[in-house]
Coordinates of C-alpha atoms and ligand atoms in Angstrom, one line a residue:
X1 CA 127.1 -124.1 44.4
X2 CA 129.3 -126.5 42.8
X3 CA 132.6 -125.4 41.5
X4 CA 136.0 -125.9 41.6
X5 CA 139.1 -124.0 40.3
X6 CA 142.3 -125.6 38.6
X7 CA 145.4 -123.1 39.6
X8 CA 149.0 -123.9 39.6
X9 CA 149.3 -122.1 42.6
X10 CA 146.9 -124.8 43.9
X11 CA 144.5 -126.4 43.6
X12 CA 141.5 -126.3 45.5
X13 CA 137.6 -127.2 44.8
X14 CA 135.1 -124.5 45.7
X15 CA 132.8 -126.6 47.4
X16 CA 132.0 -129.8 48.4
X17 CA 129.8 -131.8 45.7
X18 CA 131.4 -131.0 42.2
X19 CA 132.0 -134.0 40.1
X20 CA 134.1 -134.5 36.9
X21 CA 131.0 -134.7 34.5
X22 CA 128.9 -131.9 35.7
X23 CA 129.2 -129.7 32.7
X24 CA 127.7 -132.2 31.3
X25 CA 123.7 -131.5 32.9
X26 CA 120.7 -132.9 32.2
X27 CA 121.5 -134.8 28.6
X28 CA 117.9 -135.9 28.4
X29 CA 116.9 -132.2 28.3
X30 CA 119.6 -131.5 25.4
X31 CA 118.5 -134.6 23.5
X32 CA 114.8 -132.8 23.4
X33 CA 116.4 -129.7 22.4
X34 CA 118.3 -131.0 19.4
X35 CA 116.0 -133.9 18.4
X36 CA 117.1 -137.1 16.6
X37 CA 118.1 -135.3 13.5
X38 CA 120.7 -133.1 15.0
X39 CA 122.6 -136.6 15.3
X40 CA 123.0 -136.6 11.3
X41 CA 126.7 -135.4 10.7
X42 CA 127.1 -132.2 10.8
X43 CA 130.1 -130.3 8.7
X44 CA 130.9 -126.7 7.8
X45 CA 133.1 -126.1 4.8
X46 CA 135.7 -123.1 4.3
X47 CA 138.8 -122.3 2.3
X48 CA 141.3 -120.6 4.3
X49 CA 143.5 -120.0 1.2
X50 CA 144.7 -123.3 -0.4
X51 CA 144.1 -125.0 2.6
X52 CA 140.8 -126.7 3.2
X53 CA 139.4 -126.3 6.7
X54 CA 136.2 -128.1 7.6
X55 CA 134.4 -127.8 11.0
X56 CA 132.6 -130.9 12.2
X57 CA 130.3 -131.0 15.3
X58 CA 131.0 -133.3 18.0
X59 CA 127.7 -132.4 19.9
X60 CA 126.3 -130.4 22.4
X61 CA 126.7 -130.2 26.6
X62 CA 124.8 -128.4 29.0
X63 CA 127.4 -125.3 31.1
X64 CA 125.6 -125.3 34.8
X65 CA 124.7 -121.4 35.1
X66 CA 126.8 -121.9 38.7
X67 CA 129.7 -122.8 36.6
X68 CA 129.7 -119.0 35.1
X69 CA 132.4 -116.9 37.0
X70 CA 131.9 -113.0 37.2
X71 CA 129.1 -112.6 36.4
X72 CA 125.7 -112.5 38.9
X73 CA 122.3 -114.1 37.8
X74 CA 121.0 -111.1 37.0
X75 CA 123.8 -110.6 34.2
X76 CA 123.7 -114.1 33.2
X77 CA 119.5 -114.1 32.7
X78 CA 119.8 -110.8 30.5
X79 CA 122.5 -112.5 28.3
X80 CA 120.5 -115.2 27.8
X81 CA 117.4 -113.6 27.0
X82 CA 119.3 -111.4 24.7
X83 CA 120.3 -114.3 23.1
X84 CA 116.6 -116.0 22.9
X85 CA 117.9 -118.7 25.1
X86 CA 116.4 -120.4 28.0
X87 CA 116.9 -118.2 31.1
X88 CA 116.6 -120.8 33.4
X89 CA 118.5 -124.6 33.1
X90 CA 121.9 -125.2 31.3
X91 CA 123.5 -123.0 28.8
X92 CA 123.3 -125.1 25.9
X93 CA 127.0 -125.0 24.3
X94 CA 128.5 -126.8 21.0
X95 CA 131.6 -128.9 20.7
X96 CA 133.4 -128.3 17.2
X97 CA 136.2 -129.9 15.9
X98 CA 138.4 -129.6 12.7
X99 CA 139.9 -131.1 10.1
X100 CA 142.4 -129.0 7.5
X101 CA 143.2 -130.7 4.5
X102 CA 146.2 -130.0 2.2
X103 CA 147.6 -132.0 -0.4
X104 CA 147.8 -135.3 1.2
X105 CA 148.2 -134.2 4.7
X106 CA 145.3 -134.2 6.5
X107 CA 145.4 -132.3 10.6
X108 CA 142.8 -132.8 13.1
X109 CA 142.8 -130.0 15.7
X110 CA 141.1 -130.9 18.9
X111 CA 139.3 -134.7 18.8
X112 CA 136.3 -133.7 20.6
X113 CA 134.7 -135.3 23.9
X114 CA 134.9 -139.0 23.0
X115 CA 132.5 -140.8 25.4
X116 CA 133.9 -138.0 28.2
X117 CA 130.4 -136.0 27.7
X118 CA 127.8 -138.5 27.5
X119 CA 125.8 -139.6 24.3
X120 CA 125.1 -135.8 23.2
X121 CA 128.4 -135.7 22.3
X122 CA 131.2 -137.7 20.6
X123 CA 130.7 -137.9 17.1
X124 CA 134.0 -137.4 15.4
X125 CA 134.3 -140.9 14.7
X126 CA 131.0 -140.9 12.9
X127 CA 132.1 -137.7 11.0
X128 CA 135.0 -139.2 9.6
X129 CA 133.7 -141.8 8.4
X130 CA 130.3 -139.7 6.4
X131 CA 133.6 -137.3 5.0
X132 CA 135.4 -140.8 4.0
X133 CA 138.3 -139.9 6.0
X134 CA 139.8 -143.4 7.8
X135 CA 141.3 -142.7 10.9
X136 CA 145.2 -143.6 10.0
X137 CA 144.5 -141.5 7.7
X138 CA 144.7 -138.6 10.3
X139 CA 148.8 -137.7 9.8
X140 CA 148.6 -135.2 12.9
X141 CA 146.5 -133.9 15.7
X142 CA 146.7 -130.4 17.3
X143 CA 145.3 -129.7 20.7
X144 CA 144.3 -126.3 22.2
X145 CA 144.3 -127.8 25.5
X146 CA 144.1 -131.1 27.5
X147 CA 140.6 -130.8 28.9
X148 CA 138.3 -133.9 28.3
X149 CA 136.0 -132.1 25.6
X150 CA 138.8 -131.8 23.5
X151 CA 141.3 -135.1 24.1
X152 CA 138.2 -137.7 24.4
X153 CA 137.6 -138.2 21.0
X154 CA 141.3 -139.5 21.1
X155 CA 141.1 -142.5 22.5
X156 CA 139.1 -146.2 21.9
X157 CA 138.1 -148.5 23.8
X158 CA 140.9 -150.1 22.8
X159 CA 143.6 -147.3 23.4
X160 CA 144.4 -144.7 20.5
X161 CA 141.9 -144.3 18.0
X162 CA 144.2 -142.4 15.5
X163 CA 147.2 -145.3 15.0
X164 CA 149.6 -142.8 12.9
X165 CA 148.8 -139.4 13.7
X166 CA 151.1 -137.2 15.5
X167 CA 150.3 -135.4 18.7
X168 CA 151.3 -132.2 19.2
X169 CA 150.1 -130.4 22.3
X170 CA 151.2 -127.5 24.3
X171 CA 154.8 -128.1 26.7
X172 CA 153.2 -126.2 29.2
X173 CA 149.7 -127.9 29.1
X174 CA 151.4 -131.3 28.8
X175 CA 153.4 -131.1 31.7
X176 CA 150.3 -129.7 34.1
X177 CA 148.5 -132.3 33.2
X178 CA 150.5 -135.4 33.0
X179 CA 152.4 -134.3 36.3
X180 CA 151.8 -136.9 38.8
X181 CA 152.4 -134.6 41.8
X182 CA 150.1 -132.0 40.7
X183 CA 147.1 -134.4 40.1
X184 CA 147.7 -135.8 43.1
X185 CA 146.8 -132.7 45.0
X186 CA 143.9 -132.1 42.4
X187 CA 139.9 -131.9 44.0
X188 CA 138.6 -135.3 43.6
X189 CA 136.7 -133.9 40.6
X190 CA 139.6 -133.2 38.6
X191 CA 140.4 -136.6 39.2
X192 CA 139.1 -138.0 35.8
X193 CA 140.6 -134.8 34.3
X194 CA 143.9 -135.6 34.8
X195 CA 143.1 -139.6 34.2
X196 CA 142.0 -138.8 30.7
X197 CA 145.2 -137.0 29.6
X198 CA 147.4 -139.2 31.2
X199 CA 145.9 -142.4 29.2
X200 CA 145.7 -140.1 25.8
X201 CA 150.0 -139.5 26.8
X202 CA 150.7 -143.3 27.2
X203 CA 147.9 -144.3 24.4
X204 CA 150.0 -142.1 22.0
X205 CA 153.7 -142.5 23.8
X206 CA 156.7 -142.2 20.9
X207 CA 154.5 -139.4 18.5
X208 CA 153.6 -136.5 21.1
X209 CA 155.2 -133.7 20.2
X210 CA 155.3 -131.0 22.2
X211 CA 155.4 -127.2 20.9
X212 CA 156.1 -123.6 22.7
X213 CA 154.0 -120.8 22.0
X214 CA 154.1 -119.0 18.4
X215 CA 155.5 -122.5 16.9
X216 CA 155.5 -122.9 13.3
X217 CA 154.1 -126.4 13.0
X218 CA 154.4 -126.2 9.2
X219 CA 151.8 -126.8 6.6
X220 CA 150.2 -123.5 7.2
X221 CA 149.7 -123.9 11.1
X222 CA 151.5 -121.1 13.9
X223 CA 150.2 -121.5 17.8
X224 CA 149.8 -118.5 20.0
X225 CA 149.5 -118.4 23.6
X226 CA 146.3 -118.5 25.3
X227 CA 147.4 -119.1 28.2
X228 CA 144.6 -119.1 31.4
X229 CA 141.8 -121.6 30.6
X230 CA 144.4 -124.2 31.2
X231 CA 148.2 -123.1 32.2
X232 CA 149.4 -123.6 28.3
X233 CA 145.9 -123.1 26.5
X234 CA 146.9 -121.9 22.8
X235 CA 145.1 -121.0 19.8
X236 CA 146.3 -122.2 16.3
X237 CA 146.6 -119.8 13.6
X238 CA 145.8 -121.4 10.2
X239 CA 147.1 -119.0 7.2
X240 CA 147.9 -119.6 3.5
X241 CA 149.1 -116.5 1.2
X242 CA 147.3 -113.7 2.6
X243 CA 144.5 -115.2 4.0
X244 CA 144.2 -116.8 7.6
X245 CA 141.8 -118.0 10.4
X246 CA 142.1 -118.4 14.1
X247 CA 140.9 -121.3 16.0
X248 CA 140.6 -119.9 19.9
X249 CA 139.7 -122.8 21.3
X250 CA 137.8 -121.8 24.9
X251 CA 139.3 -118.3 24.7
X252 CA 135.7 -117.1 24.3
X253 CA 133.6 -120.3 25.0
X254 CA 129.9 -118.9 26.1
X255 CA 129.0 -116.5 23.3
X256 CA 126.0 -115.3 25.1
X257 CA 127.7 -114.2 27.8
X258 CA 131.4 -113.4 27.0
X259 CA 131.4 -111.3 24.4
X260 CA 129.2 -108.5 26.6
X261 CA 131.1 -109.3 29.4
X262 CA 134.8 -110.7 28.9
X263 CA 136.0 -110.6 32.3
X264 CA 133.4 -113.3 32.8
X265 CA 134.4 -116.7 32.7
X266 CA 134.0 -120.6 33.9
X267 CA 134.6 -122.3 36.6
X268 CA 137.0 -124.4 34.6
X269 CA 139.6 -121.9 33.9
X270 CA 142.7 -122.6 35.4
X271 CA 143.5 -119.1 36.5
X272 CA 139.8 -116.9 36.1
X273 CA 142.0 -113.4 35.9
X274 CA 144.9 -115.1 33.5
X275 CA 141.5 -116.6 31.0
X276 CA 140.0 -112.7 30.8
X277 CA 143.3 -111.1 30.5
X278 CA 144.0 -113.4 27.4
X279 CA 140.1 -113.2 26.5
X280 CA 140.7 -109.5 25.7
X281 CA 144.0 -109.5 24.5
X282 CA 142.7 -111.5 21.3
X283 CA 139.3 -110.2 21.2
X284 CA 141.2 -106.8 20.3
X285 CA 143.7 -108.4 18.5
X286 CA 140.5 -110.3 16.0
X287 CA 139.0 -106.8 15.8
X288 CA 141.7 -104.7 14.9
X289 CA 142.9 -107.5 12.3
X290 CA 139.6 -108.3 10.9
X291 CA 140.6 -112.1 11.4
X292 CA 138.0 -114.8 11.3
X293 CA 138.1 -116.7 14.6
X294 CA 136.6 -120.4 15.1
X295 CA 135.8 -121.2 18.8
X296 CA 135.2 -124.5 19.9
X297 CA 131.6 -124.0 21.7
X298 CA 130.8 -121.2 20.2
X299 CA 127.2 -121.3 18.1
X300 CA 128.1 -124.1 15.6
X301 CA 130.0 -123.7 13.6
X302 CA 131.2 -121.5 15.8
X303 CA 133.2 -119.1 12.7
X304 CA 133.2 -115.5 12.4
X305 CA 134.4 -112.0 13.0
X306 CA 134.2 -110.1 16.3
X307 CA 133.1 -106.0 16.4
X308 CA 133.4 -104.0 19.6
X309 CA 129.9 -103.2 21.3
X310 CA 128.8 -100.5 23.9
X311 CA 132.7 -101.3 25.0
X312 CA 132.6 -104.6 24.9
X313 CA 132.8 -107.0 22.0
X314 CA 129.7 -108.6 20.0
X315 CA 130.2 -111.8 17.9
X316 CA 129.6 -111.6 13.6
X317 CA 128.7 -115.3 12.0
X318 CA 130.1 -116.1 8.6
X319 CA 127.9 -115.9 6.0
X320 CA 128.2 -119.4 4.8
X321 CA 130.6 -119.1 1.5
X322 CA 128.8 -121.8 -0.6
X323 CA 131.5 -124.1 -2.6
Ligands
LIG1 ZN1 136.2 -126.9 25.9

């Protein structure tokens, strides 16, 4: 089994053999599964009052079923199934990112894996360019967390890919993961982990901007704790008049599994009981609001409503709005 879990009452790795890039398994397979096509950009349009919110896809990865917490095999091959996915091999998981335009402000929350996930992902620079959006451009980015699936996209090979933008990420998650004492103690396979969003800090040094939880960013944007994936893991509301839409980030990441079973989690979760605590807090939260979520890996484009199910939660795509 190869696993390890990020804490910040320590850090430890689960077993010997992890690396840094193993949710990232067997690209060949995924590049079969999504065919040359799936390459195309790839956009989802929506209205969230006046405020235009467009989902791009970064790509796909492959989740390791030994990466899935709480859950035994038996659980995970009847999610699957139910699902008409694979039983056997990777969970095959989207990366979404998104861009809200207003006026002449135009946000960018999460930037996607970059070249952190291998050629199936990594295509935000691609999709900026097919929506004509240059990247200084870009007047502010919004992270959910620092993980590398959301920061890569962030940085060039020549440093900062977004010259004007501000960054605005989490105090909490900042700190964690720029702390020199804390990666130091890291696994060896949170090594690059840590590396990535301690180059995306200095790439970007003089514009990150870091918020609390519930801060009003302005132009339409509030953040709300999510706390337990990583230590500072938030969610960004997006509202105008009476309408709004919440991106979750990896509150709920595996669709297939997760919403029938939400004390289930990854391997990657900072704190596994923290990540299901918060997982249920806003699944009820969505439910008894009616509020349209957006999750980063959920089913691309990963937008909809969640209903409870036989106790547990079941997940409702939006009906594409066509405009
Ligand atoms: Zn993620």
């Amino acid at each position: 089994m190869t696993s390890f879990n990020l804490s910040r009452r320590g850090l430890m790795m689960g077993a010997a053999g992890g690396t840094a890039a193993l949710m990232v398994a067997s690209p060949q397979v995924l590049r079969a599964q999504t065919g040359a096509a799936a390459a195309l950009p790839t956009f989802y349009d929506r209205m969230v009052g006046d405020l235009r919110l467009t989902t791009l896809l970064d790509g796909y990865f492959g989740l390791d079923q030994e990466l899935v917490t709480n859950l035994d095999a038996a659980q995970i091959v009847e999610g699957l199934e139910a699902a008409y996915l694979e039983a056997s091999g990777p969970i095959p998981l989207a990366i979404s990112t998104h861009i809200i335009r207003h006026g002449d402000q135009i946000t960018l929350v999460d930037a996607g894996a970059g070249a952190a996930f291998g050629p199936t992902a990594g295509r935000l620079g691609a999709s900026l360019g097919a929506l004509g959006i240059a990247v200084e451009e870009v007047t502010r980015i919004v992270l959910t967390h620092m993980h590398p699936d959301h920061i890569g996209g962030l940085m060039g090979e020549s440093g900062a890919v977004f010259p004007k933008a501000s960054l605005h990420v989490s105090q909490i998650d900042h700190s964690f993961w720029t702390d020199e004492s804390i990666a130091s103690g890291a696994p060896e396979s949170a090594q690059d982990f840590f590396a990535l969003a301690r180059a995306v800090d200095a790439a970007y040094a003089g514009r990150v901007e870091l918020f609390s939880d519930g801060a009003d960013l302005g132009g339409g944007l509030t953040t709300i704790a999510m706390h337990g994936h990583t230590p500072g893991h938030s969610g960004v509301r997006v509202s105008d008049g009476a309408e709004q839409l919440i991106i979750w980030g990896d509150s709920t990441a595996v669709a297939a599994l997760q919403f029938s079973h939400p004390d289930s989690g990854i391997a990657f979760d900072a704190d596994s009981a923290q990540a299901a605590e918060t997982r249920r807090r806003v699944l009820d939260m969505v439910v008894a609001d009616k509020i349209a979520v957006a999750g980063t890996h959920l089913p691309f484009p990963g937008i909809g409503h969640v209903e409870e199910k036989d106790g547990a939660y079941a997940w409702v795509p939006e009906h594409w709005r066509h405009m």
